[in-house]
XYZ file of N, CA and C in Angstrom:
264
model
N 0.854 -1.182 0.000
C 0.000 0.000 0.000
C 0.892 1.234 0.000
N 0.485 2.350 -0.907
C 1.568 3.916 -0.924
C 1.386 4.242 0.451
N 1.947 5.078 0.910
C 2.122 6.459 1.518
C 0.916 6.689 1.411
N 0.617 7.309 0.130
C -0.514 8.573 -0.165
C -1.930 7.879 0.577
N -1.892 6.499 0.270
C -3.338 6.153 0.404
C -3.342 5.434 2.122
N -2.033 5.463 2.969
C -1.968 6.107 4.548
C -2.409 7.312 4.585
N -2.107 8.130 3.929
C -2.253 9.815 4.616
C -4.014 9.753 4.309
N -4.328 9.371 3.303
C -5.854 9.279 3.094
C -6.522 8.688 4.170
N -6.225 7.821 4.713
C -6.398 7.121 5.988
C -7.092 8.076 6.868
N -5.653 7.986 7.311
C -4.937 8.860 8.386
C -6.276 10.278 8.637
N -6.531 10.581 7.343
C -6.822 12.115 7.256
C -8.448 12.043 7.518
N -8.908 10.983 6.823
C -10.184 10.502 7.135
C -10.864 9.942 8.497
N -9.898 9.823 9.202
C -9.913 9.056 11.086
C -9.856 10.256 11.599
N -9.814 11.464 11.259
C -9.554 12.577 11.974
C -8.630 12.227 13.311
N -7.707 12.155 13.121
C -6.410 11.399 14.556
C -6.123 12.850 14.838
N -6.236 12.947 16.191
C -5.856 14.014 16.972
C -4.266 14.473 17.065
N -3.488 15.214 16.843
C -1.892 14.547 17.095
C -1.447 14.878 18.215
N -0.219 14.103 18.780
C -0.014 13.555 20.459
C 1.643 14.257 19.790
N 2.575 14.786 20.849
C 3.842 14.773 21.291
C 4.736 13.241 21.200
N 4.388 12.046 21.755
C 5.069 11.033 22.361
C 4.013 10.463 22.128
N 3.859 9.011 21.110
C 3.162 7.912 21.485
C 3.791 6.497 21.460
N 3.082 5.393 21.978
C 3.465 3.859 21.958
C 2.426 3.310 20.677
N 2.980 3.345 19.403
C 1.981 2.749 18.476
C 1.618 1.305 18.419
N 0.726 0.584 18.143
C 0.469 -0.509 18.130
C -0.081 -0.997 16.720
N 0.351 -1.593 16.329
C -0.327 -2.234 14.656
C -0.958 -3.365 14.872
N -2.142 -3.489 14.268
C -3.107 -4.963 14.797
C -3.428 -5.185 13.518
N -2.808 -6.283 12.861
C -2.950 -7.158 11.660
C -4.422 -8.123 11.488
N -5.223 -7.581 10.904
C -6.421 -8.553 10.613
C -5.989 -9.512 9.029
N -6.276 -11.051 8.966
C -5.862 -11.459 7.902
C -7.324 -12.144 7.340
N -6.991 -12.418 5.989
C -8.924 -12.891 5.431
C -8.688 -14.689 5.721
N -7.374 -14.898 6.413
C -7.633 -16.566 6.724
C -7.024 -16.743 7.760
N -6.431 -17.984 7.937
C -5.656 -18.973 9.618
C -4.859 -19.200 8.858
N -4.735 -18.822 8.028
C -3.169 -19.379 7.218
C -1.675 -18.666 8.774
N -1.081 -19.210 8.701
C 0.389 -19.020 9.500
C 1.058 -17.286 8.733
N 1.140 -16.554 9.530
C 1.612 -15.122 9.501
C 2.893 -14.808 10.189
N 3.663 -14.486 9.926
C 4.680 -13.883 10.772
C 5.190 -12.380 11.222
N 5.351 -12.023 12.194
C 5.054 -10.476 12.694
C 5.802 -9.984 12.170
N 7.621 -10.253 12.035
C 8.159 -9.496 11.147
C 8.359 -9.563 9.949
N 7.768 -10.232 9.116
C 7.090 -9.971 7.438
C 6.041 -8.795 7.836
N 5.841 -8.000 8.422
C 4.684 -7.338 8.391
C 5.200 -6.145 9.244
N 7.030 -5.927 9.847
C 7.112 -4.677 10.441
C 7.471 -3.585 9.112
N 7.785 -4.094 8.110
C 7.990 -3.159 7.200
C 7.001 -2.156 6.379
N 5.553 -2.339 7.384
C 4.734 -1.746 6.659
C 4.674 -0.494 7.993
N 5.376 -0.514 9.114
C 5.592 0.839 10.099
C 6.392 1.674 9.032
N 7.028 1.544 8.229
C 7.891 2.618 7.652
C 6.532 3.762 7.069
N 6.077 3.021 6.037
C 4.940 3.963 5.442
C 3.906 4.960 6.054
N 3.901 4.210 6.874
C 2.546 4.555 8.097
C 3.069 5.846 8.738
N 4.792 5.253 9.534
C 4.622 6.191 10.404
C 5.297 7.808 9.450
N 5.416 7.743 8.536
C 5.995 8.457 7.382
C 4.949 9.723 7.302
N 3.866 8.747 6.781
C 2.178 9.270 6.823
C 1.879 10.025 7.484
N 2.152 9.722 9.118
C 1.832 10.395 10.784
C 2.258 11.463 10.534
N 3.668 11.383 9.985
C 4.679 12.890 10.248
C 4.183 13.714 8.904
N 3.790 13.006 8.415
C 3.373 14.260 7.237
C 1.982 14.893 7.353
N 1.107 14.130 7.765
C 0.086 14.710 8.536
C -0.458 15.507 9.567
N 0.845 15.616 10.245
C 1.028 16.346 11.456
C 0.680 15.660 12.501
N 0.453 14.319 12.656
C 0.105 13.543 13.801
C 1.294 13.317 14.707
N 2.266 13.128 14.424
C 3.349 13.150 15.201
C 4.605 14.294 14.949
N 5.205 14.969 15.541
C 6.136 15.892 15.145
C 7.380 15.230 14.227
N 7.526 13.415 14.324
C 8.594 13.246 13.998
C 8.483 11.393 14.340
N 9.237 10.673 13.443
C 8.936 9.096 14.006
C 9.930 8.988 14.424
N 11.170 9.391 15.008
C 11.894 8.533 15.662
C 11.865 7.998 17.160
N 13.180 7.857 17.967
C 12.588 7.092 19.041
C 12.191 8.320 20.505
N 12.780 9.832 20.397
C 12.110 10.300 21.321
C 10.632 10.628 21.261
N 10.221 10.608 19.616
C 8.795 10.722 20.027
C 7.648 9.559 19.914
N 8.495 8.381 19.448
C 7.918 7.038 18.751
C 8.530 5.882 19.753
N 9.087 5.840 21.183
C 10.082 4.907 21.706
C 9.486 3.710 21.787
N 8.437 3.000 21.282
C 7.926 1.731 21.236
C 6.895 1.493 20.295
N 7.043 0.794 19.753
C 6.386 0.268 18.260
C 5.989 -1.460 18.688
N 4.390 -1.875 18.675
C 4.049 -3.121 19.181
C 2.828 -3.501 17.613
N 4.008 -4.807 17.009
C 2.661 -5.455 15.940
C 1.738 -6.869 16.645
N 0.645 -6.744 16.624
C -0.213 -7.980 17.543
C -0.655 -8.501 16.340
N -1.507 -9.668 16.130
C -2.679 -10.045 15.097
C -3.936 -9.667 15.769
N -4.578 -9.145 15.098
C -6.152 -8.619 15.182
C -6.883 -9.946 15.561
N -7.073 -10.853 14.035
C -8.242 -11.819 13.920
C -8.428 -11.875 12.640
N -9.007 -13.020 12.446
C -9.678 -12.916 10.922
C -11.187 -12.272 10.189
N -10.724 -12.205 9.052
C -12.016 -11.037 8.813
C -11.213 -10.198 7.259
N -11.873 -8.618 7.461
C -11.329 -8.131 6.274
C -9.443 -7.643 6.784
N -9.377 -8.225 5.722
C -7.421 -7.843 5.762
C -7.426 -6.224 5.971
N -7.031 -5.687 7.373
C -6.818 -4.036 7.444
C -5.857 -3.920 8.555
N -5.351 -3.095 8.977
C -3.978 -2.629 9.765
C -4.856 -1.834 9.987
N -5.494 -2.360 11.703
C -6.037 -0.909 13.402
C -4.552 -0.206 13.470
N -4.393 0.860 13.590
C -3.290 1.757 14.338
C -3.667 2.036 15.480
N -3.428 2.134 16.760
C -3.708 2.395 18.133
C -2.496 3.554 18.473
N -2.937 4.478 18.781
C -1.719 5.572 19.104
C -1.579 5.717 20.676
N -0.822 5.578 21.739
C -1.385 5.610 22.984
C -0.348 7.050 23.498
N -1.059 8.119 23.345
C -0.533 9.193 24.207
C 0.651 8.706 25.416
N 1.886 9.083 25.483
C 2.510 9.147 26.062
C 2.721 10.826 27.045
N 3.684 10.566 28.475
C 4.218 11.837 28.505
C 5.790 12.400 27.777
């Protein structure tokens, strides 16, 4: 998936933007087929790219991004939840 069609996302969730968050990525897949979490961290690059261009975050690295968590959702429609959790 581009960039562009994150920021479309992004822009459409109306996301409030935070200083410091702990992001969380929750992988929904359309089967039980076997997944592996890091085949699937390379899609934080785009995303959090997205954040900073949107103004949701000032910046992705680690003083304002210091923990990045991918879970599996469940099955259903294939989509990536973002969970942003306000930090101080």
């Amino acid at each position: 998936v581009s960039q562009s069609r994150y920021k479309d996302a992004i822009v459409a969730q109306g996301i409030v933007p935070v200083k410091r968050a702990i992001i969380t990525y929750e992988f929904w897949f359309k089967d039980k087929r076997r997944h592996d979490p890091d085949n699937y961290a390379c899609c934080a690059k785009n995303v959090m790219d997205a954040l900073v261009e949107c103004g949701i975050l000032p910046d992705d690295d680690f003083t304002h991004v210091p923990e990045l968590r991918i879970k599996q959702g469940g099955i259903g429609v294939p989509q990536i939840i973002l969970y942003l959790e306000e930090i101080e």
